Coordinates of C-alpha atoms in Angstrom, one line a residue:
X629 CA -56.6 138.1 -90.3
X630 CA -53.9 140.6 -89.7
X631 CA -56.1 142.8 -87.6
X632 CA -57.3 139.8 -85.6
X633 CA -53.7 138.9 -84.8
X634 CA -52.9 142.4 -83.7
X635 CA -55.9 142.3 -81.4
X636 CA -54.9 139.0 -79.9
X637 CA -51.4 140.2 -79.4
X638 CA -52.6 143.3 -77.6
X639 CA -54.8 141.2 -75.4
X640 CA -51.9 138.9 -74.5
X641 CA -49.8 142.0 -73.6
X642 CA -52.6 143.4 -71.5
X643 CA -53.1 140.2 -69.6
X644 CA -49.4 139.4 -69.2
X645 CA -47.3 142.6 -69.1
X646 CA -43.8 141.6 -70.0
X647 CA -42.4 144.0 -67.4
X648 CA -43.8 142.0 -64.5
X649 CA -44.5 138.6 -65.9
X650 CA -42.2 135.6 -65.5
X651 CA -40.4 134.8 -68.8
X652 CA -41.7 131.2 -68.9
X653 CA -45.2 132.1 -67.9
X654 CA -45.3 134.7 -70.7
X655 CA -44.1 132.2 -73.3
X656 CA -46.6 129.6 -72.1
X657 CA -49.4 132.2 -72.3
X658 CA -48.3 133.2 -75.8
X659 CA -48.4 129.6 -76.9
X660 CA -51.9 129.1 -75.5
X661 CA -53.1 132.3 -77.2
X662 CA -52.1 130.7 -80.6
X663 CA -49.3 133.3 -81.2
X664 CA -46.3 131.0 -81.0
X665 CA -46.3 129.8 -84.6
X666 CA -49.5 131.2 -86.1
X667 CA -49.6 128.7 -89.0
X668 CA -49.9 125.8 -86.6
X669 CA -53.4 124.5 -85.8
X670 CA -55.5 126.0 -83.0
X671 CA -54.7 124.4 -79.7
X672 CA -51.1 123.7 -80.7
X673 CA -49.7 127.2 -80.5
X674 CA -51.2 128.5 -83.6
X675 CA -54.4 129.7 -85.3
X676 CA -54.2 128.1 -88.7
X677 CA -53.2 131.5 -90.1
X678 CA -50.8 132.1 -93.1
X679 CA -47.2 131.6 -92.1
X680 CA -46.3 135.0 -93.4
X681 CA -48.3 136.7 -90.7
X682 CA -46.0 135.5 -88.0
X683 CA -43.9 138.6 -88.6
X684 CA -46.8 140.8 -87.6
X685 CA -47.0 139.1 -84.2
X686 CA -43.2 139.1 -83.7
X687 CA -42.9 142.8 -84.4
X688 CA -45.7 143.7 -82.0
X689 CA -44.2 141.6 -79.2
X690 CA -40.6 142.9 -79.8
X691 CA -41.9 146.5 -79.7
X692 CA -43.4 145.7 -76.3
X693 CA -40.2 144.2 -74.9
X694 CA -41.7 140.7 -74.7
X695 CA -39.2 137.9 -74.1
X696 CA -38.3 135.4 -76.8
X697 CA -37.8 131.7 -76.6
X698 CA -34.1 131.8 -77.5
X699 CA -34.3 130.0 -80.9
X700 CA -30.6 129.4 -81.1
X701 CA -30.7 127.2 -78.1
X702 CA -33.7 125.2 -79.2
X703 CA -33.2 125.3 -83.0
X704 CA -33.4 121.6 -83.5
X705 CA -36.7 121.4 -81.7
X706 CA -38.2 124.4 -83.6
X707 CA -36.8 123.7 -87.0
X708 CA -36.8 119.9 -87.2
X709 CA -38.7 118.1 -84.5
X710 CA -41.8 120.3 -84.4
X711 CA -42.6 120.1 -88.1
X712 CA -42.2 116.3 -88.0
X713 CA -44.3 115.9 -85.0
X714 CA -47.0 118.1 -86.5
X715 CA -47.1 116.1 -89.7
X716 CA -46.8 112.6 -88.3
X717 CA -47.5 112.7 -84.6
X718 CA -50.7 111.5 -82.9
X719 CA -52.9 114.0 -81.2
X720 CA -51.5 112.9 -77.8
X721 CA -47.9 113.4 -79.1
X722 CA -48.6 116.9 -80.3
X723 CA -50.2 117.9 -77.0
X724 CA -47.4 116.4 -75.0
X725 CA -44.4 117.7 -76.9
X726 CA -45.1 120.9 -78.8
X727 CA -45.7 123.3 -76.0
X728 CA -42.6 122.6 -73.9
X729 CA -40.6 122.4 -77.1
X730 CA -41.6 125.9 -78.2
X731 CA -41.2 127.5 -74.8
X732 CA -37.7 126.0 -74.4
X733 CA -38.6 124.0 -71.3
X734 CA -37.4 120.9 -73.1
X735 CA -34.4 120.9 -75.5
X736 CA -34.3 118.5 -78.4
X737 CA -31.5 116.8 -80.4
X738 CA -31.3 114.6 -83.5
X739 CA -30.1 111.0 -83.4
X740 CA -29.6 110.3 -87.1
X741 CA -26.0 110.0 -88.2
X742 CA -23.8 107.1 -87.2
X743 CA -20.1 106.3 -87.6
X744 CA -20.9 104.1 -90.6
X745 CA -24.0 106.0 -91.9
X746 CA -23.4 109.6 -92.5
X747 CA -23.8 110.6 -96.1
X748 CA -25.4 107.2 -96.7
X749 CA -27.8 107.7 -93.8
X750 CA -30.2 104.8 -94.9
X751 CA -27.4 102.4 -94.1
X752 CA -27.8 103.0 -90.4
X753 CA -27.3 100.1 -88.1
X754 CA -28.8 101.1 -84.7
X755 CA -31.4 98.4 -83.9
X756 CA -34.8 98.7 -82.4
X757 CA -36.5 95.4 -81.3
X758 CA -40.1 95.3 -80.1
X759 CA -40.6 93.8 -76.6
X760 CA -44.3 93.8 -75.9
X761 CA -45.3 97.5 -76.3
X762 CA -41.8 98.8 -75.9
X763 CA -38.9 99.1 -78.3
X764 CA -35.4 98.2 -77.1
X765 CA -32.7 100.3 -78.9
X766 CA -29.0 99.5 -79.1
X767 CA -26.5 101.4 -81.3
X768 CA -24.3 104.5 -81.6
X769 CA -25.1 107.9 -83.0
X770 CA -22.6 110.7 -83.8
X771 CA -22.3 114.4 -84.5
X772 CA -25.3 115.1 -82.2
X773 CA -25.7 118.8 -81.4
X774 CA -27.2 119.6 -78.1
X775 CA -27.3 116.0 -76.9
X776 CA -25.6 117.2 -73.6
X777 CA -28.5 119.5 -72.9
X778 CA -31.4 117.7 -74.5
X779 CA -34.5 116.2 -72.8
X780 CA -35.7 114.5 -76.0
X781 CA -34.3 113.2 -79.3
X782 CA -35.7 112.4 -82.7
X783 CA -34.3 109.0 -83.5
X784 CA -34.3 106.7 -86.5
X785 CA -33.4 103.0 -86.0
X786 CA -33.5 99.8 -88.0
X787 CA -36.5 97.7 -87.1
X788 CA -36.3 95.2 -90.0
X789 CA -32.9 94.0 -91.3
X790 CA -34.5 91.6 -93.8
X791 CA -35.7 94.3 -96.3
X792 CA -33.7 96.9 -98.3
X793 CA -32.1 99.6 -96.3
X794 CA -34.7 102.4 -96.9
X795 CA -37.6 100.2 -96.0
X796 CA -36.6 98.8 -92.6
X797 CA -36.3 102.1 -90.7
X798 CA -38.7 103.4 -88.0
X799 CA -38.8 106.9 -86.4
X800 CA -39.0 107.4 -82.7
X801 CA -38.9 110.0 -79.9
X802 CA -36.2 109.0 -77.5
X803 CA -36.0 110.0 -73.8
X804 CA -32.5 111.3 -73.3
X805 CA -32.7 110.7 -69.6
X806 CA -33.0 106.9 -70.1
X807 CA -30.2 105.2 -68.1
X808 CA -29.1 103.5 -71.3
X809 CA -28.2 106.8 -73.0
X810 CA -24.5 107.7 -72.7
X811 CA -23.5 111.2 -74.1
X812 CA -19.8 111.9 -74.8
X813 CA -18.4 115.1 -76.1
X814 CA -16.6 115.4 -79.4
X815 CA -14.0 118.2 -79.3
X816 CA -13.8 120.2 -82.5
X817 CA -11.1 122.1 -84.3
X818 CA -12.4 125.2 -82.5
X819 CA -11.7 123.7 -79.1
X820 CA -15.4 123.5 -78.3
X821 CA -17.5 120.3 -78.1
X822 CA -20.9 121.4 -79.3
X823 CA -21.3 118.0 -80.9
X824 CA -21.5 114.6 -79.2
X825 CA -21.4 110.9 -79.8
X826 CA -24.3 109.1 -78.2
X827 CA -24.2 105.4 -77.2
X828 CA -27.6 103.6 -76.8
X829 CA -27.6 100.5 -74.7
X830 CA -30.9 98.8 -74.0
X831 CA -32.8 102.1 -74.3
X832 CA -36.5 101.5 -73.9
X833 CA -38.9 103.5 -76.0
X834 CA -42.6 103.0 -75.6
X835 CA -44.4 102.3 -78.9
X836 CA -46.6 105.4 -78.1
X837 CA -43.4 107.4 -78.9
X838 CA -43.2 106.1 -82.4
X839 CA -43.7 108.7 -85.2
X840 CA -45.3 107.2 -88.3
X841 CA -45.8 103.6 -89.2
X842 CA -43.3 100.8 -88.5
X843 CA -40.9 100.6 -91.4
X844 CA -41.8 104.1 -92.8
X845 CA -39.1 106.0 -90.8
X846 CA -37.3 107.0 -94.0
X847 CA -40.3 108.9 -95.3
X848 CA -40.8 110.6 -91.9
X849 CA -37.1 111.5 -91.8
X850 CA -37.4 113.3 -95.1
X851 CA -39.7 115.9 -93.5
X852 CA -37.0 116.4 -90.8
X853 CA -34.1 116.7 -93.2
X854 CA -35.9 119.1 -95.6
X855 CA -36.8 121.3 -92.7
X856 CA -33.3 121.1 -91.3
X857 CA -31.8 122.4 -94.5
X858 CA -34.2 125.3 -94.5
X859 CA -33.5 126.0 -90.8
X860 CA -29.7 126.2 -91.5
X861 CA -29.6 128.0 -94.8
X862 CA -33.0 129.7 -95.3
X863 CA -33.6 131.8 -92.3
X864 CA -35.1 135.3 -92.7
X865 CA -32.4 137.9 -92.5
X866 CA -31.8 141.6 -93.3
X867 CA -29.2 142.6 -95.9
X868 CA -25.6 142.0 -94.7
X869 CA -26.6 139.6 -92.1
X870 CA -24.3 136.8 -91.2
X871 CA -20.7 136.4 -92.3
X872 CA -20.9 138.9 -95.1
X873 CA -21.9 141.6 -92.7
X874 CA -18.9 140.8 -90.4
X875 CA -16.4 141.1 -93.3
X876 CA -18.0 144.2 -94.8
X877 CA -17.9 145.9 -91.4
X878 CA -14.2 145.1 -91.1
X879 CA -13.6 146.4 -94.6
X880 CA -15.3 149.7 -93.8
X881 CA -13.6 150.2 -90.5
X882 CA -10.0 149.3 -91.6
X883 CA -9.2 151.0 -94.9
X884 CA -5.5 150.4 -94.4
X885 CA -6.1 146.7 -94.9
X886 CA -7.7 147.0 -98.3
X887 CA -6.2 145.7 -101.6
X888 CA -7.7 145.6 -105.1
X889 CA -7.8 141.8 -105.1
X890 CA -9.6 141.6 -101.7
X891 CA -12.0 144.3 -102.9
X892 CA -13.0 142.2 -105.9
X893 CA -13.5 139.1 -103.8
X894 CA -15.6 141.0 -101.3
X895 CA -17.8 142.4 -104.0
X896 CA -18.3 139.0 -105.4
X897 CA -19.2 137.5 -102.0
X898 CA -21.5 140.4 -101.2
X899 CA -23.5 139.9 -104.4
X900 CA -23.7 136.2 -104.0
X901 CA -24.8 136.6 -100.3
X902 CA -27.6 139.0 -101.4
X903 CA -28.7 136.6 -104.1
X904 CA -28.8 133.8 -101.5
X905 CA -30.8 136.0 -99.1
X906 CA -33.4 136.9 -101.8
X907 CA -33.6 133.3 -102.9
X908 CA -34.3 132.4 -99.3
X909 CA -37.1 134.9 -99.2
X910 CA -38.7 133.3 -102.2
X911 CA -38.4 129.9 -100.6
X912 CA -40.1 131.1 -97.4
X913 CA -42.9 132.5 -99.5
X914 CA -43.3 129.1 -101.1
X915 CA -43.4 127.6 -97.6
X916 CA -46.6 129.6 -96.8
X917 CA -48.5 127.2 -99.0
X918 CA -46.7 123.9 -98.3
X919 CA -43.9 121.9 -96.8
X920 CA -40.3 122.4 -97.7
X921 CA -39.0 120.2 -100.5
X922 CA -35.6 119.4 -101.9
X923 CA -35.2 123.1 -102.9
X924 CA -34.0 123.8 -99.3
X925 CA -30.8 121.8 -100.2
X926 CA -29.7 124.6 -102.5
X927 CA -30.1 127.2 -99.7
X928 CA -28.0 125.1 -97.3
X929 CA -25.4 124.5 -100.0
X930 CA -25.1 128.2 -100.7
X931 CA -24.9 129.0 -97.0
X932 CA -21.9 126.6 -96.4
X933 CA -20.0 127.8 -99.4
X934 CA -20.4 131.5 -98.6
X935 CA -19.6 131.1 -95.0
X936 CA -16.3 129.3 -95.8
X937 CA -15.3 131.7 -98.6
X938 CA -16.1 134.9 -96.6
X939 CA -14.5 133.7 -93.4
X940 CA -11.4 132.9 -95.3
X941 CA -11.5 136.3 -96.9
X942 CA -11.7 137.9 -93.5
X943 CA -8.6 136.1 -92.2
X944 CA -6.7 137.2 -95.3
X945 CA -7.9 140.8 -94.9
X946 CA -6.8 140.9 -91.3
X947 CA -3.4 139.3 -92.0
X948 CA -1.5 138.4 -88.8
X949 CA -4.5 139.5 -86.7
X950 CA -6.6 137.0 -88.4
X951 CA -4.4 134.1 -87.1
X952 CA -5.0 135.0 -83.5
X953 CA -7.3 132.8 -81.3
X954 CA -8.7 133.9 -78.0
X955 CA -9.4 130.7 -76.1
X956 CA -8.9 127.0 -76.9
X957 CA -10.6 125.9 -73.6
X958 CA -12.8 122.9 -74.0
X959 CA -16.4 124.1 -73.7
X960 CA -19.8 122.5 -74.3
X961 CA -21.9 125.4 -75.6
X962 CA -25.7 125.3 -75.5
X963 CA -26.0 126.9 -79.0
X964 CA -24.0 127.6 -82.1
X965 CA -22.9 131.1 -83.0
X966 CA -21.5 131.0 -86.6
X967 CA -20.3 134.6 -86.4
X968 CA -19.4 134.8 -82.8
X969 CA -15.9 135.5 -81.3
X970 CA -13.0 136.5 -83.6
X971 CA -12.0 135.9 -87.2
X972 CA -9.9 132.8 -86.4
X973 CA -12.9 131.1 -84.7
X974 CA -15.2 132.0 -87.5
X975 CA -12.8 130.6 -90.1
X976 CA -12.4 127.3 -88.3
X977 CA -16.1 126.9 -87.4
X978 CA -17.2 127.5 -91.0
X979 CA -15.3 124.3 -92.0
X980 CA -18.1 122.3 -90.5
X981 CA -20.8 124.1 -92.5
X982 CA -20.3 121.8 -95.5
X983 CA -20.7 118.7 -93.3
X984 CA -23.4 119.4 -90.8
X985 CA -27.0 119.2 -92.0
X986 CA -26.1 117.2 -95.0
X987 CA -22.7 117.3 -96.8
X988 CA -22.3 119.5 -99.8
X989 CA -21.7 116.5 -102.0
X990 CA -24.9 114.8 -101.0
X991 CA -26.8 118.1 -101.4
X992 CA -25.5 118.5 -104.9
X993 CA -26.9 115.0 -105.7
X994 CA -30.3 116.0 -104.2
X995 CA -30.4 119.2 -106.3
X996 CA -29.4 117.3 -109.5
X997 CA -31.9 114.5 -109.1
X998 CA -34.9 115.9 -107.3
X999 CA -34.8 119.6 -108.4
X1000 CA -33.2 119.4 -111.9
X1001 CA -34.5 116.0 -112.8
X1002 CA -31.1 114.6 -113.9
X1003 CA -30.5 110.9 -114.0
X1004 CA -29.6 109.4 -110.7
X1005 CA -26.3 107.8 -109.8
X1006 CA -26.2 104.0 -110.3
X1007 CA -27.2 102.3 -107.0
X1008 CA -26.6 98.6 -106.8
X1009 CA -27.9 98.2 -103.2
X1010 CA -31.4 99.6 -103.5
X1011 CA -33.1 96.2 -103.6
X1012 CA -30.7 94.2 -101.4
X1013 CA -31.7 93.4 -97.9
X1014 CA -29.8 95.5 -95.4
X1015 CA -28.4 92.5 -93.6
X1016 CA -26.6 91.4 -96.8
X1017 CA -24.9 94.7 -97.5
X1018 CA -21.1 94.8 -96.9
X1019 CA -20.2 96.8 -93.8

């Protein structure tokens, strides 16, 4: 299979020379050749090949100077929406959404969390009521990355308030250009507004844009959430990638800043980062034979803890320099760069790592109950109709 992929990649490059082919045209041709994500089915950007062989294609194309699809800008689509659509979408939905999602023509966002339903996501109150063959959605979502640039959103809403909270949820694809969608920026401690709050007023979603059965949205959402945690904390990376590499580089370049205590902390952080990287590699090998499970929660938990500890170490290492901040201007970036800009920015931005993509507290519960098999916390609301829950 590897030789076949190399041949297909060579044929793609011969027919569409990156030097004189429009970027979008090349990405579309790559998708149609089955070289976008090789483990996807034929006709949907893949060839049904082992996921591990994607690296072969990527290396060949990188060596030829082929353009990429800018995964940082479309990470929610690639890491969360696409796996969910592939598993639960109809054939028509897969054909409509996956190609422009992968090429970056259409950006996606995630409408899950609400002001009263963050860690307890199943308590969400956004309502969807069926009107003929169209669902009418009203409610509010919050902490929505990329909502200001998104064309589509993956959305969960309550379709039956008379059953327990986990049972009355349905999963939809929402058109972010609907006139009832109001996106407002949420300015963060960094000065930026990469997150948004989204108000939905009379938003109409055709039933053809429903993913999974009515009332089974919680099960569908688990696919999204499990993939989200892997996307945040389990990406392939070389040694000293990410925050640990930034701090190690400063340590090597500025010997006058070193102390024994900081050295010990850096060594501890370096070892833990390498353990996390190798654990992530093992997780990705498991993914070659199945869907991500709750194990991804451990990767995301480790990522958040390390990012916060190492960014704090960098600020202490730099002393007064670490307290500087280049620009507090309110911006609405189209992607997140955890290690971008200076130490002060990295330190502040890392504070969000233990909240976004599932709080560290909730992830510990998931690991305890679903990975380690420990007894679950007492839950008195599991069999109570959602409409009777105190809010």
